[in-house]
mmCIF file with all atom_site columns, C-alpha atoms in Angstrom:
data_model
loop_
_atom_site.group_PDB
_atom_site.id
_atom_site.type_symbol
_atom_site.label_atom_id
_atom_site.label_alt_id
_atom_site.label_comp_id
_atom_site.label_asym_id
_atom_site.label_entity_id
_atom_site.label_seq_id
_atom_site.pdbx_PDB_ins_code
_atom_site.Cartn_x
_atom_site.Cartn_y
_atom_site.Cartn_z
_atom_site.occupancy
_atom_site.B_iso_or_equiv
_atom_site.pdbx_formal_charge
_atom_site.auth_seq_id
_atom_site.auth_comp_id
_atom_site.auth_asym_id
_atom_site.auth_atom_id
_atom_site.pdbx_PDB_model_num
ATOM 1  C CA . UNK Y 1 1  ? 112.866 102.776 120.940 1.00 0.00 ? 1  UNK Y CA 1
ATOM 2  C CA . UNK Y 1 2  ? 114.918 100.535 118.747 1.00 0.00 ? 2  UNK Y CA 1
ATOM 3  C CA . UNK Y 1 3  ? 113.538 97.879  116.404 1.00 0.00 ? 3  UNK Y CA 1
ATOM 4  C CA . UNK Y 1 4  ? 115.058 95.669  113.732 1.00 0.00 ? 4  UNK Y CA 1
ATOM 5  C CA . UNK Y 1 5  ? 113.703 95.701  110.187 1.00 0.00 ? 5  UNK Y CA 1
ATOM 6  C CA . UNK Y 1 6  ? 114.451 92.704  108.008 1.00 0.00 ? 6  UNK Y CA 1
ATOM 7  C CA . UNK Y 1 7  ? 115.014 93.670  104.390 1.00 0.00 ? 7  UNK Y CA 1
ATOM 8  C CA . UNK Y 1 8  ? 114.628 91.271  101.481 1.00 0.00 ? 8  UNK Y CA 1
ATOM 9  C CA . UNK Y 1 9  ? 117.963 90.662  99.722  1.00 0.00 ? 9  UNK Y CA 1
ATOM 10 C CA . UNK Y 1 10 ? 116.514 92.137  96.527  1.00 0.00 ? 10 UNK Y CA 1
ATOM 11 C CA . UNK Y 1 11 ? 116.194 95.510  98.297  1.00 0.00 ? 11 UNK Y CA 1
ATOM 12 C CA . UNK Y 1 12 ? 119.475 95.411  100.198 1.00 0.00 ? 12 UNK Y CA 1
ATOM 13 C CA . UNK Y 1 13 ? 121.100 97.769  97.694  1.00 0.00 ? 13 UNK Y CA 1
ATOM 14 C CA . UNK Y 1 14 ? 118.879 100.561 99.035  1.00 0.00 ? 14 UNK Y CA 1
ATOM 15 C CA . UNK Y 1 15 ? 120.128 100.092 102.619 1.00 0.00 ? 15 UNK Y CA 1
ATOM 16 C CA . UNK Y 1 16 ? 123.895 99.779  102.112 1.00 0.00 ? 16 UNK Y CA 1
ATOM 17 C CA . UNK Y 1 17 ? 123.610 96.033  101.376 1.00 0.00 ? 17 UNK Y CA 1
ATOM 18 C CA . UNK Y 1 18 ? 122.287 95.204  104.826 1.00 0.00 ? 18 UNK Y CA 1
ATOM 19 C CA . UNK Y 1 19 ? 119.620 92.584  105.449 1.00 0.00 ? 19 UNK Y CA 1
ATOM 20 C CA . UNK Y 1 20 ? 118.716 94.025  108.853 1.00 0.00 ? 20 UNK Y CA 1
ATOM 21 C CA . UNK Y 1 21 ? 118.615 97.666  109.824 1.00 0.00 ? 21 UNK Y CA 1
ATOM 22 C CA . UNK Y 1 22 ? 118.101 99.169  113.255 1.00 0.00 ? 22 UNK Y CA 1
ATOM 23 C CA . UNK Y 1 23 ? 115.409 101.832 113.350 1.00 0.00 ? 23 UNK Y CA 1
ATOM 24 C CA . UNK Y 1 24 ? 114.206 104.201 116.042 1.00 0.00 ? 24 UNK Y CA 1
ATOM 25 C CA . UNK Y 1 25 ? 110.604 105.156 116.664 1.00 0.00 ? 25 UNK Y CA 1
ATOM 26 C CA . UNK Y 1 26 ? 107.563 104.505 118.775 1.00 0.00 ? 26 UNK Y CA 1
ATOM 27 C CA . UNK Y 1 27 ? 105.268 103.760 115.831 1.00 0.00 ? 27 UNK Y CA 1
ATOM 28 C CA . UNK Y 1 28 ? 105.537 102.083 112.447 1.00 0.00 ? 28 UNK Y CA 1
ATOM 29 C CA . UNK Y 1 29 ? 105.398 105.515 110.796 1.00 0.00 ? 29 UNK Y CA 1
ATOM 30 C CA . UNK Y 1 30 ? 108.231 106.868 112.926 1.00 0.00 ? 30 UNK Y CA 1
ATOM 31 C CA . UNK Y 1 31 ? 110.349 103.803 112.154 1.00 0.00 ? 31 UNK Y CA 1
ATOM 32 C CA . UNK Y 1 32 ? 109.734 104.263 108.421 1.00 0.00 ? 32 UNK Y CA 1
ATOM 33 C CA . UNK Y 1 33 ? 110.742 107.920 108.695 1.00 0.00 ? 33 UNK Y CA 1
ATOM 34 C CA . UNK Y 1 34 ? 113.947 106.804 110.411 1.00 0.00 ? 34 UNK Y CA 1
ATOM 35 C CA . UNK Y 1 35 ? 114.539 104.356 107.541 1.00 0.00 ? 35 UNK Y CA 1
ATOM 36 C CA . UNK Y 1 36 ? 114.158 107.260 105.114 1.00 0.00 ? 36 UNK Y CA 1
ATOM 37 C CA . UNK Y 1 37 ? 116.485 109.440 107.206 1.00 0.00 ? 37 UNK Y CA 1
ATOM 38 C CA . UNK Y 1 38 ? 119.192 106.768 107.384 1.00 0.00 ? 38 UNK Y CA 1
ATOM 39 C CA . UNK Y 1 39 ? 118.774 105.508 103.818 1.00 0.00 ? 39 UNK Y CA 1
ATOM 40 C CA . UNK Y 1 40 ? 117.266 108.151 101.504 1.00 0.00 ? 40 UNK Y CA 1
ATOM 41 C CA . UNK Y 1 41 ? 117.220 105.736 98.544  1.00 0.00 ? 41 UNK Y CA 1
ATOM 42 C CA . UNK Y 1 42 ? 115.025 103.344 100.539 1.00 0.00 ? 42 UNK Y CA 1
ATOM 43 C CA . UNK Y 1 43 ? 112.669 106.204 101.309 1.00 0.00 ? 43 UNK Y CA 1
ATOM 44 C CA . UNK Y 1 44 ? 112.248 106.935 97.611  1.00 0.00 ? 44 UNK Y CA 1
ATOM 45 C CA . UNK Y 1 45 ? 111.562 103.268 96.795  1.00 0.00 ? 45 UNK Y CA 1
ATOM 46 C CA . UNK Y 1 46 ? 109.229 102.281 99.657  1.00 0.00 ? 46 UNK Y CA 1
ATOM 47 C CA . UNK Y 1 47 ? 107.438 105.491 100.676 1.00 0.00 ? 47 UNK Y CA 1
ATOM 48 C CA . UNK Y 1 48 ? 105.143 107.976 98.979  1.00 0.00 ? 48 UNK Y CA 1
ATOM 49 C CA . UNK Y 1 49 ? 105.494 111.778 99.202  1.00 0.00 ? 49 UNK Y CA 1
ATOM 50 C CA . UNK Y 1 50 ? 103.595 111.774 102.503 1.00 0.00 ? 50 UNK Y CA 1
ATOM 51 C CA . UNK Y 1 51 ? 105.911 109.204 104.088 1.00 0.00 ? 51 UNK Y CA 1
ATOM 52 C CA . UNK Y 1 52 ? 103.399 106.368 103.891 1.00 0.00 ? 52 UNK Y CA 1
ATOM 53 C CA . UNK Y 1 53 ? 104.313 102.890 102.719 1.00 0.00 ? 53 UNK Y CA 1
ATOM 54 C CA . UNK Y 1 54 ? 103.497 102.373 99.039  1.00 0.00 ? 54 UNK Y CA 1
ATOM 55 C CA . UNK Y 1 55 ? 100.666 99.927  98.304  1.00 0.00 ? 55 UNK Y CA 1
ATOM 56 C CA . UNK Y 1 56 ? 102.989 97.376  96.714  1.00 0.00 ? 56 UNK Y CA 1
ATOM 57 C CA . UNK Y 1 57 ? 104.717 96.674  100.044 1.00 0.00 ? 57 UNK Y CA 1
ATOM 58 C CA . UNK Y 1 58 ? 103.593 95.158  103.309 1.00 0.00 ? 58 UNK Y CA 1
ATOM 59 C CA . UNK Y 1 59 ? 105.012 95.238  106.817 1.00 0.00 ? 59 UNK Y CA 1
ATOM 60 C CA . UNK Y 1 60 ? 104.898 92.411  109.311 1.00 0.00 ? 60 UNK Y CA 1
ATOM 61 C CA . UNK Y 1 61 ? 105.285 93.107  113.010 1.00 0.00 ? 61 UNK Y CA 1
ATOM 62 C CA . UNK Y 1 62 ? 106.848 90.202  114.896 1.00 0.00 ? 62 UNK Y CA 1
ATOM 63 C CA . UNK Y 1 63 ? 105.820 87.839  112.097 1.00 0.00 ? 63 UNK Y CA 1
ATOM 64 C CA . UNK Y 1 64 ? 102.193 88.978  111.868 1.00 0.00 ? 64 UNK Y CA 1
ATOM 65 C CA . UNK Y 1 65 ? 100.782 90.959  108.962 1.00 0.00 ? 65 UNK Y CA 1
ATOM 66 C CA . UNK Y 1 66 ? 99.410  94.394  109.701 1.00 0.00 ? 66 UNK Y CA 1
ATOM 67 C CA . UNK Y 1 67 ? 96.543  94.923  107.294 1.00 0.00 ? 67 UNK Y CA 1
ATOM 68 C CA . UNK Y 1 68 ? 95.413  97.520  106.757 1.00 0.00 ? 68 UNK Y CA 1
ATOM 69 C CA . UNK Y 1 69 ? 98.599  99.262  107.777 1.00 0.00 ? 69 UNK Y CA 1
ATOM 70 C CA . UNK Y 1 70 ? 98.140  101.973 110.362 1.00 0.00 ? 70 UNK Y CA 1
ATOM 71 C CA . UNK Y 1 71 ? 101.191 104.219 110.535 1.00 0.00 ? 71 UNK Y CA 1
ATOM 72 C CA . UNK Y 1 72 ? 100.319 104.928 114.193 1.00 0.00 ? 72 UNK Y CA 1
ATOM 73 C CA . UNK Y 1 73 ? 100.642 101.253 115.177 1.00 0.00 ? 73 UNK Y CA 1
ATOM 74 C CA . UNK Y 1 74 ? 102.841 101.280 118.287 1.00 0.00 ? 74 UNK Y CA 1
ATOM 75 C CA . UNK Y 1 75 ? 106.123 99.391  118.371 1.00 0.00 ? 75 UNK Y CA 1
ATOM 76 C CA . UNK Y 1 76 ? 108.442 98.709  121.270 1.00 0.00 ? 76 UNK Y CA 1
ATOM 77 C CA . UNK Y 1 77 ? 112.082 97.909  121.896 1.00 0.00 ? 77 UNK Y CA 1
ATOM 78 C CA . UNK Y 1 78 ? 113.017 94.535  120.486 1.00 0.00 ? 78 UNK Y CA 1
ATOM 79 C CA . UNK Y 1 79 ? 110.170 94.309  117.978 1.00 0.00 ? 79 UNK Y CA 1
ATOM 80 C CA . UNK Y 1 80 ? 110.978 92.960  114.547 1.00 0.00 ? 80 UNK Y CA 1
ATOM 81 C CA . UNK Y 1 81 ? 109.591 94.487  111.375 1.00 0.00 ? 81 UNK Y CA 1
ATOM 82 C CA . UNK Y 1 82 ? 109.736 92.685  108.063 1.00 0.00 ? 82 UNK Y CA 1
ATOM 83 C CA . UNK Y 1 83 ? 109.315 94.573  104.801 1.00 0.00 ? 83 UNK Y CA 1
ATOM 84 C CA . UNK Y 1 84 ? 107.987 92.531  101.891 1.00 0.00 ? 84 UNK Y CA 1
ATOM 85 C CA . UNK Y 1 85 ? 106.865 93.270  98.374  1.00 0.00 ? 85 UNK Y CA 1
ATOM 86 C CA . UNK Y 1 86 ? 103.330 92.178  97.601  1.00 0.00 ? 86 UNK Y CA 1
ATOM 87 C CA . UNK Y 1 87 ? 103.110 89.933  94.559  1.00 0.00 ? 87 UNK Y CA 1
ATOM 88 C CA . UNK Y 1 88 ? 100.288 91.193  92.373  1.00 0.00 ? 88 UNK Y CA 1
ATOM 89 C CA . UNK Y 1 89 ? 98.777  89.786  89.273  1.00 0.00 ? 89 UNK Y CA 1
ATOM 90 C CA . UNK Y 1 90 ? 95.613  88.838  87.592  1.00 0.00 ? 90 UNK Y CA 1
#
């Protein structure tokens, strides 16, 4: 399965200066592992040692937030993932 992931311009340097990357996988977790495989620097920035998305980031699937994120959430051909940094403060 092939999905598009939109990357914020601030993170483009980790994915060869692309704003959209094509990822393979049947779940969010598989797509993130493909991101790490294709762009190891992105894997180090966005994922923990277990391959899970770090808490300071959020993924949207076709424009809808997935909270809490389940790495087993299924995705299908043509889906669009958006990776965003969560703004935190107090």
